[in-house]
Short mmCIF file of N, CA and C in Angstrom, two decimals:
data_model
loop_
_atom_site.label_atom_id
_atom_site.label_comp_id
_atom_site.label_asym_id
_atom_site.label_seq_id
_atom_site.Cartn_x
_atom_site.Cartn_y
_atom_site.Cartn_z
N UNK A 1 104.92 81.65 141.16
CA UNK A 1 105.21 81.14 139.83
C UNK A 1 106.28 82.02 139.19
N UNK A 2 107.23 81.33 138.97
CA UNK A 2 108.35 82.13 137.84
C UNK A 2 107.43 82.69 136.47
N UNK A 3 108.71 83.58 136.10
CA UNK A 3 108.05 84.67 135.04
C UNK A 3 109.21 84.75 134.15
N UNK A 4 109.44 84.44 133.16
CA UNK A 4 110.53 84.49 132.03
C UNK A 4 110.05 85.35 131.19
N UNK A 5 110.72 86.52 130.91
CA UNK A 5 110.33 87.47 129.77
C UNK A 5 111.67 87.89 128.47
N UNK A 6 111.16 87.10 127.78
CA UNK A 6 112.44 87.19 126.34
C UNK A 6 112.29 88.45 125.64
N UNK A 7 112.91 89.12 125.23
CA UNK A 7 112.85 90.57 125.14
C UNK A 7 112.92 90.35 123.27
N UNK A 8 111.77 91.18 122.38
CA UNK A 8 112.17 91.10 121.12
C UNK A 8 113.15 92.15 120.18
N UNK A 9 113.87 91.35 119.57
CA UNK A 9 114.98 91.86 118.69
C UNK A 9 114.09 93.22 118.08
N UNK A 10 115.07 94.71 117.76
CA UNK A 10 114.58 95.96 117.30
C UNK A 10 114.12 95.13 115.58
N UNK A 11 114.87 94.63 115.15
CA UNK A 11 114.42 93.83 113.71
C UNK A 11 113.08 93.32 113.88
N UNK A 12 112.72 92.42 114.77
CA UNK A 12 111.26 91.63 114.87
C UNK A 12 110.40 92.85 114.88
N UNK A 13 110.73 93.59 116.42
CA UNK A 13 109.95 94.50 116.95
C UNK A 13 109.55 95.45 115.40
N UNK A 14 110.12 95.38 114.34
CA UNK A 14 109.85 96.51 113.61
C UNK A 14 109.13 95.95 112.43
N UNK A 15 108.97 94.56 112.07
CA UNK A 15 108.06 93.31 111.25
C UNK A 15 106.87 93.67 112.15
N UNK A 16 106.60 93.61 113.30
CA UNK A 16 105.32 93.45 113.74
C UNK A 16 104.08 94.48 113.05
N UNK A 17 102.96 93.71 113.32
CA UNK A 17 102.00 94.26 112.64
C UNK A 17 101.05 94.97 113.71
N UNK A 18 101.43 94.63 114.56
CA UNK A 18 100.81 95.56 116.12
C UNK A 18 101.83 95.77 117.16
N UNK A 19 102.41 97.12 117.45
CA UNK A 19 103.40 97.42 118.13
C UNK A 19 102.47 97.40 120.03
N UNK A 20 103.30 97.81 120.65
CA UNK A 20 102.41 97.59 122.36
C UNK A 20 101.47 98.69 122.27
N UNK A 21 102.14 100.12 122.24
CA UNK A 21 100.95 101.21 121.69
C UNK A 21 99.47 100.76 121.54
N UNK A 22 99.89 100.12 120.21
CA UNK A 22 98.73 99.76 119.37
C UNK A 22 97.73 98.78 119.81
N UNK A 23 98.53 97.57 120.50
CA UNK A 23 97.55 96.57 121.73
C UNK A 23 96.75 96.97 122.04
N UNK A 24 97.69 98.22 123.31
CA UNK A 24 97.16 98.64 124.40
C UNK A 24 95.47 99.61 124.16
N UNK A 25 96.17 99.87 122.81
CA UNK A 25 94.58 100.94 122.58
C UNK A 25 93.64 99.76 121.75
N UNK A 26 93.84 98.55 121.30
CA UNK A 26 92.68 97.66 120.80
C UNK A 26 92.38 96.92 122.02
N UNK A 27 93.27 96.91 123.07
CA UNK A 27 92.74 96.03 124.25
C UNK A 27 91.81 96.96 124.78
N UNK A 28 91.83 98.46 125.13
CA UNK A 28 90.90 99.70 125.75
C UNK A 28 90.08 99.10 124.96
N UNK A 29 89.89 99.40 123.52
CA UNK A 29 88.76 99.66 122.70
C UNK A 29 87.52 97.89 122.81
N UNK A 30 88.59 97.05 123.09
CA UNK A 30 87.91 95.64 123.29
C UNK A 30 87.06 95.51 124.86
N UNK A 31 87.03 96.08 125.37
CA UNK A 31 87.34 95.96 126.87
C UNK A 31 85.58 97.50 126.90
N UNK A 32 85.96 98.44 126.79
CA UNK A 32 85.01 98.90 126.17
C UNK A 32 83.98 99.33 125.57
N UNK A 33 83.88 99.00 124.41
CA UNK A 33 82.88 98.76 123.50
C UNK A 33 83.30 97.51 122.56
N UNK A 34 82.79 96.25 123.62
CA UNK A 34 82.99 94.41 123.22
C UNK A 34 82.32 94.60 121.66
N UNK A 35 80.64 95.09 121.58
CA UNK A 35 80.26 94.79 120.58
C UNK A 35 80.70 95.34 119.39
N UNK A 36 81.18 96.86 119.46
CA UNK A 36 81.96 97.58 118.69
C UNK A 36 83.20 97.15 117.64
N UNK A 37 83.61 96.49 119.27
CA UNK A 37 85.20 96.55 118.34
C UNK A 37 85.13 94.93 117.63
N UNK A 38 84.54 94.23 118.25
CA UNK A 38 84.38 92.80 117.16
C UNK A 38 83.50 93.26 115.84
N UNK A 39 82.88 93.92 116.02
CA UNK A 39 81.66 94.31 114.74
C UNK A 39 82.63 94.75 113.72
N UNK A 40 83.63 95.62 114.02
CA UNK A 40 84.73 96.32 113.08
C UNK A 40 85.97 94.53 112.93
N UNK A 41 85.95 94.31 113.53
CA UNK A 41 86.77 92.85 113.45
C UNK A 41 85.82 92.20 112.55
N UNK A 42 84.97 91.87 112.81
CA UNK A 42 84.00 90.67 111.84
C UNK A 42 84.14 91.41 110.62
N UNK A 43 83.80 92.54 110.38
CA UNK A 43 84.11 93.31 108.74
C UNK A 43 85.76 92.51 108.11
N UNK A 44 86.39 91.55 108.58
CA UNK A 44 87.35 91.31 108.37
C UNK A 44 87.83 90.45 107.74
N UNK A 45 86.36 89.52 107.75
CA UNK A 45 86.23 88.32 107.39
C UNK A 45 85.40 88.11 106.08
N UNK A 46 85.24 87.14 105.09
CA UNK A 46 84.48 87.17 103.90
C UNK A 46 83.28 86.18 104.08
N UNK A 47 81.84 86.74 103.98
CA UNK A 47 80.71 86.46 104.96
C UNK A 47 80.12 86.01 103.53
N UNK A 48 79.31 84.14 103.49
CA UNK A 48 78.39 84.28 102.65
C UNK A 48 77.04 84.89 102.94
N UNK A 49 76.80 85.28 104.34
CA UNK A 49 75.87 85.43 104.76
C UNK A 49 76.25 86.47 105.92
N UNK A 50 76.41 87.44 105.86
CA UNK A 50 76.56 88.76 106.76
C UNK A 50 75.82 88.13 107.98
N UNK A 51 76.55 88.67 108.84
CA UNK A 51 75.66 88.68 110.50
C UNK A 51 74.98 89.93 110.87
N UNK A 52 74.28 89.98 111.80
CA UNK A 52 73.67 90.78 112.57
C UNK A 52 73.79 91.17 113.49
N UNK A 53 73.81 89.56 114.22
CA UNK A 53 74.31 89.78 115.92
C UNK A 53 76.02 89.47 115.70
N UNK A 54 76.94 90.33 116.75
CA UNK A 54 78.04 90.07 116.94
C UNK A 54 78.37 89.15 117.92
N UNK A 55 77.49 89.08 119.30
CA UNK A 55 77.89 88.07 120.35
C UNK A 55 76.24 88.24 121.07
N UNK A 56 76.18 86.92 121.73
CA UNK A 56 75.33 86.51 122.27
C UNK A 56 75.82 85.25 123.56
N UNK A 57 75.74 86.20 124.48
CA UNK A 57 76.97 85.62 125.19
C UNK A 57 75.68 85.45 127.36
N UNK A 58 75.80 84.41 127.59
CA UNK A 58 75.20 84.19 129.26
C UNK A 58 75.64 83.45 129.74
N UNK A 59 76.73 83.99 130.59
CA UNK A 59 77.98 83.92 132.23
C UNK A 59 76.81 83.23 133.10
N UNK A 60 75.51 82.99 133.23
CA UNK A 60 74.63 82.39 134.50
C UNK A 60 75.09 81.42 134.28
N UNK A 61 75.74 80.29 135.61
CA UNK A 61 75.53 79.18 135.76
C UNK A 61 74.14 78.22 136.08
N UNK A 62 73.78 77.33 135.67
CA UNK A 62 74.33 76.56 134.84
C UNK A 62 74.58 75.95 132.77
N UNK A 63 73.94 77.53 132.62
CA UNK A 63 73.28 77.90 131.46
C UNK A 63 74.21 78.69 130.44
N UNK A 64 75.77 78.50 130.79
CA UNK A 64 76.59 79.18 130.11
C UNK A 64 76.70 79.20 128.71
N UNK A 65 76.26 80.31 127.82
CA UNK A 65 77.06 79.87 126.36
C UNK A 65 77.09 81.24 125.80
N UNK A 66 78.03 81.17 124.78
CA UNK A 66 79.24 82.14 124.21
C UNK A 66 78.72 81.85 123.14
N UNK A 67 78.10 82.67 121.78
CA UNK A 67 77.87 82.53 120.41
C UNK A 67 78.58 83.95 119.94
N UNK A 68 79.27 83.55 118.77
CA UNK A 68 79.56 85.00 117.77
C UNK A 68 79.13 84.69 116.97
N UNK A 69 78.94 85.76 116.56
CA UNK A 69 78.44 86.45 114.56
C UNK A 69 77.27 84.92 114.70
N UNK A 70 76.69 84.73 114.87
CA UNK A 70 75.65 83.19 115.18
C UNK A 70 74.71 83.30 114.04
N UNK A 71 74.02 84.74 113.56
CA UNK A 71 73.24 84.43 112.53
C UNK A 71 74.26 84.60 110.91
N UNK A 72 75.53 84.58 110.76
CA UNK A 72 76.04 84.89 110.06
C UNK A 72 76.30 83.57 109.44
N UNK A 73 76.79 83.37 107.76
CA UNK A 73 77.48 82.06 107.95
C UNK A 73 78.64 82.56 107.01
N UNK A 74 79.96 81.95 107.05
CA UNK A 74 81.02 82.27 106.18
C UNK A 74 81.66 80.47 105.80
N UNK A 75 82.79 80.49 105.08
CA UNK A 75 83.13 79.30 104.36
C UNK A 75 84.84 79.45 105.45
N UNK A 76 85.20 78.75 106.19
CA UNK A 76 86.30 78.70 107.03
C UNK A 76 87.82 77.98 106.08
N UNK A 77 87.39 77.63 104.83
CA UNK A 77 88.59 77.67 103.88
C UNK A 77 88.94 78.59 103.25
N UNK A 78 87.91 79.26 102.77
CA UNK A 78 87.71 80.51 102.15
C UNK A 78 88.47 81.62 102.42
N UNK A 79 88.50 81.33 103.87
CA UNK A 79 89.12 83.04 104.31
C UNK A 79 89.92 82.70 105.34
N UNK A 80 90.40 81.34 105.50
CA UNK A 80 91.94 81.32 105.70
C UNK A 80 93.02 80.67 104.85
N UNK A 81 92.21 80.09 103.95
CA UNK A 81 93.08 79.65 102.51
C UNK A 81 93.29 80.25 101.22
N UNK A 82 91.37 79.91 100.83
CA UNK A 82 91.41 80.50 99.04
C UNK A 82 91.93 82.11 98.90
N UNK A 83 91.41 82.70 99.91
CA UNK A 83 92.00 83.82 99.55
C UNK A 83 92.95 84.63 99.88
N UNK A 84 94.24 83.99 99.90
CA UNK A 84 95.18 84.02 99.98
C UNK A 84 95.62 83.75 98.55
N UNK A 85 95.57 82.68 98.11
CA UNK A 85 96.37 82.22 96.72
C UNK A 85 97.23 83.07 95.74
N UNK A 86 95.80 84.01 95.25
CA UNK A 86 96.31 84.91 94.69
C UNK A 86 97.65 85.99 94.57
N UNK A 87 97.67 86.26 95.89
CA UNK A 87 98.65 86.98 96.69
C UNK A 87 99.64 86.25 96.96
N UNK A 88 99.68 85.39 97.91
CA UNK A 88 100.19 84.48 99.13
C UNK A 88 100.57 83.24 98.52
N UNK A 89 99.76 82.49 97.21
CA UNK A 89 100.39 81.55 97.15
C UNK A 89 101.37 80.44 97.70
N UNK A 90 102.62 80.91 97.20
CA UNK A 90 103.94 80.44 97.47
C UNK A 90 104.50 81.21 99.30
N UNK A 91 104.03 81.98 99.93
CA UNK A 91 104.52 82.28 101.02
C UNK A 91 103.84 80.84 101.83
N UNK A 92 104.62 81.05 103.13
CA UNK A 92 104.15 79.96 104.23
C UNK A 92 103.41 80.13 104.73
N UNK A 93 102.31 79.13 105.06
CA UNK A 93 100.77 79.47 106.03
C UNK A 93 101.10 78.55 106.82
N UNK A 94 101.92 77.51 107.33
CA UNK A 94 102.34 76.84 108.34
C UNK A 94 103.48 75.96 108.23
N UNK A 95 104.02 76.74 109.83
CA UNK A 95 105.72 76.14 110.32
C UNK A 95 104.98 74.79 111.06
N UNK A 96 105.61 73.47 110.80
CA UNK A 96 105.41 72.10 111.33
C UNK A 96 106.11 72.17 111.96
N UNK A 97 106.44 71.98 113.31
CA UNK A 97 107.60 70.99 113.60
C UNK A 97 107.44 69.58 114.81
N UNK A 98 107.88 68.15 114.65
CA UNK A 98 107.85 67.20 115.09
C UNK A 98 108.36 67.37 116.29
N UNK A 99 108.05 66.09 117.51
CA UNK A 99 108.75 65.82 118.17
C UNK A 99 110.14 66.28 118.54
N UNK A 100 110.83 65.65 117.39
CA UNK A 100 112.27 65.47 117.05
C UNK A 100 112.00 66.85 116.18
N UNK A 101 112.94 68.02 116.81
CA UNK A 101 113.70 69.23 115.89
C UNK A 101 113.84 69.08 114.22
N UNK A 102 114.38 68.02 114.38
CA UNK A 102 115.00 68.06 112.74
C UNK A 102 113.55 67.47 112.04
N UNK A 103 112.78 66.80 112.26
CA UNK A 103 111.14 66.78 111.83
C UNK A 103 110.42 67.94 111.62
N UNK A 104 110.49 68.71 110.30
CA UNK A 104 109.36 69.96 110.18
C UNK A 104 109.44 69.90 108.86
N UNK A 105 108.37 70.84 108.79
CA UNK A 105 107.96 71.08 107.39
C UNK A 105 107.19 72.85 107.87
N UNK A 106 107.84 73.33 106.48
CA UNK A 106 107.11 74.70 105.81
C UNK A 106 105.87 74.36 105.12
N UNK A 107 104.54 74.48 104.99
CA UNK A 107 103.52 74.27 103.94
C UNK A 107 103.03 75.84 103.27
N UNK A 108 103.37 75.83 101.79
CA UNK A 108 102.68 77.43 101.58
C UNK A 108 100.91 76.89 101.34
N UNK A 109 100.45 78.19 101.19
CA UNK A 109 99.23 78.50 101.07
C UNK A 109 98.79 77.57 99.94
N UNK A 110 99.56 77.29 98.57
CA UNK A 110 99.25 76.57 97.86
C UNK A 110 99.33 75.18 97.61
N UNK A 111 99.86 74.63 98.82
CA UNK A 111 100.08 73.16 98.85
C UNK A 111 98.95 72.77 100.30
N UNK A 112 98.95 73.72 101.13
CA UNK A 112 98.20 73.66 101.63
C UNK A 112 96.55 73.67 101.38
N UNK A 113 96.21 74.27 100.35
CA UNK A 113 95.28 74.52 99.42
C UNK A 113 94.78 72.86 99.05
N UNK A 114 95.92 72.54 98.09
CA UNK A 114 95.92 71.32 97.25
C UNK A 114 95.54 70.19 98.29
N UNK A 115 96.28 70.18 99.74
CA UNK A 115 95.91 68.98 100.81
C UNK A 115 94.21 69.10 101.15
N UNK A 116 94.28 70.48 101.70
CA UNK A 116 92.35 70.53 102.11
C UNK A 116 91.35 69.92 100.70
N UNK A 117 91.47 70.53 99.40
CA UNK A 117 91.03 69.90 98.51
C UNK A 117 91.02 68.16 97.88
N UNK A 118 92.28 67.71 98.64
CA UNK A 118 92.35 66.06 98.72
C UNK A 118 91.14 65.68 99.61
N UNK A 119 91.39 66.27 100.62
CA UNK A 119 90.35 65.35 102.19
C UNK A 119 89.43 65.78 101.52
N UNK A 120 88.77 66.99 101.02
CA UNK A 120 87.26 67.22 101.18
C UNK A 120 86.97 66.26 100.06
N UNK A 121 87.66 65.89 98.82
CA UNK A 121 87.49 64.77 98.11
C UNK A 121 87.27 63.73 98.56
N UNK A 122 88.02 62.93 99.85
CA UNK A 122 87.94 61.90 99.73
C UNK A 122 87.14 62.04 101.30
N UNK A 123 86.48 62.98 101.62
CA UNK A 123 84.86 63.09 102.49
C UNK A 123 83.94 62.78 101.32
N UNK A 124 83.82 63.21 100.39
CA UNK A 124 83.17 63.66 99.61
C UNK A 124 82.98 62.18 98.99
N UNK A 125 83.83 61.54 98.49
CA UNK A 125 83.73 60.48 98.00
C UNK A 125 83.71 59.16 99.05
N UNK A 126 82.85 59.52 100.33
CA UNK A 126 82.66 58.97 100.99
C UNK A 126 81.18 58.80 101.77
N UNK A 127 80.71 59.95 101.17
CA UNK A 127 79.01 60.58 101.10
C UNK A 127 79.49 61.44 102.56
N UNK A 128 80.09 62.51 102.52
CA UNK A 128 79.68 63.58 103.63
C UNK A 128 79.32 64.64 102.86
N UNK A 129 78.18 65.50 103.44
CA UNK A 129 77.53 66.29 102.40
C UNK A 129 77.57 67.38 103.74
N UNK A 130 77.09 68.22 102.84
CA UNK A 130 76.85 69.23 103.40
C UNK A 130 75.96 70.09 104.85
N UNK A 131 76.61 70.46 106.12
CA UNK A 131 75.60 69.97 107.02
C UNK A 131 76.56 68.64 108.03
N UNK A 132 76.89 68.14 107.53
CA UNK A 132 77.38 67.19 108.24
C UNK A 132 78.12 66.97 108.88
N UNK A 133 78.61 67.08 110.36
CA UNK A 133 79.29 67.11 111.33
C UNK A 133 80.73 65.70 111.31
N UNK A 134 82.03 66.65 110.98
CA UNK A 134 82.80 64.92 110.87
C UNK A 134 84.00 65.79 111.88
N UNK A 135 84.28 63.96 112.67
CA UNK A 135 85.74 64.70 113.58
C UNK A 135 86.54 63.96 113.32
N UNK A 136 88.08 64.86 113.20
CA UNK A 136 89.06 64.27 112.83
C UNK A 136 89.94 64.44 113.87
N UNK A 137 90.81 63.13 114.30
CA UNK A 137 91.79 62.88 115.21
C UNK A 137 93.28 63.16 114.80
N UNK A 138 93.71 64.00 115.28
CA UNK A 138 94.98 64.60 114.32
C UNK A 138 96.44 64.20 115.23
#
């Protein structure tokens, strides 16, 4: 299999928020001590309900399953949207782009905000309550 490696600009390389160094010692530390270093990761997140367990995890076939933070519960708008606003507002929380190149869109945090608050309205005004499992085809 071919291997293409694009080399990053000293400008990018110096935006980044984890240099290779720094990987290399959260990949040791992941690799490691698994429960450790997610336990310090989960502190990362805004919990209505703190966890206990970090992973609960059985590789036996045919009985495989993978749970994190499982007794914990948190709000998944919450803490990749609302709280942002404050701060983040007006910055971008997602690059679109179409098919076709010239098809994209920037969405900031606050328009993005305003869209999730439409749908859960019009779940909402559709009787999905709370608890209730809905899938959307995107």
């Amino acid at each position: 299999m071919e291997q293409h490696v694009y080399p990053v600009s000293d400008d990018w390389a110096k935006k980044a928020w984890v240099d290779n160094d720094k990987y290399l010692e959260m990949y040791k530390a992941s690799v490691a001590d698994p429960e450790a270093f997610w336990a310090e990761h989960g502190k990362r997140l805004d919990w209505i309900k703190p966890y206990t367990k970090v992973k609960n995890t059985n590789y036996g076939y045919p009985d495989v399953s993978i749970k994190w933070f499982e007794d914990g519960t948190l709000n998944l708008s919450a803490n990749c949207i609302d709280r942002h606003l404050d701060k983040r507002g007006d910055q971008v929380a997602i690059i679109w782009e179409g098919d076709d190149p010239k098809d994209d869109a920037k969405i900031t945090y606050r328009q993005l905000h305003e869209h999730v608050c439409k749908l859960a309205n019009v779940f909402k005004s559709n009787g999905v309550t709370k608890g209730d499992r809905v899938t959307i085809y995107m």
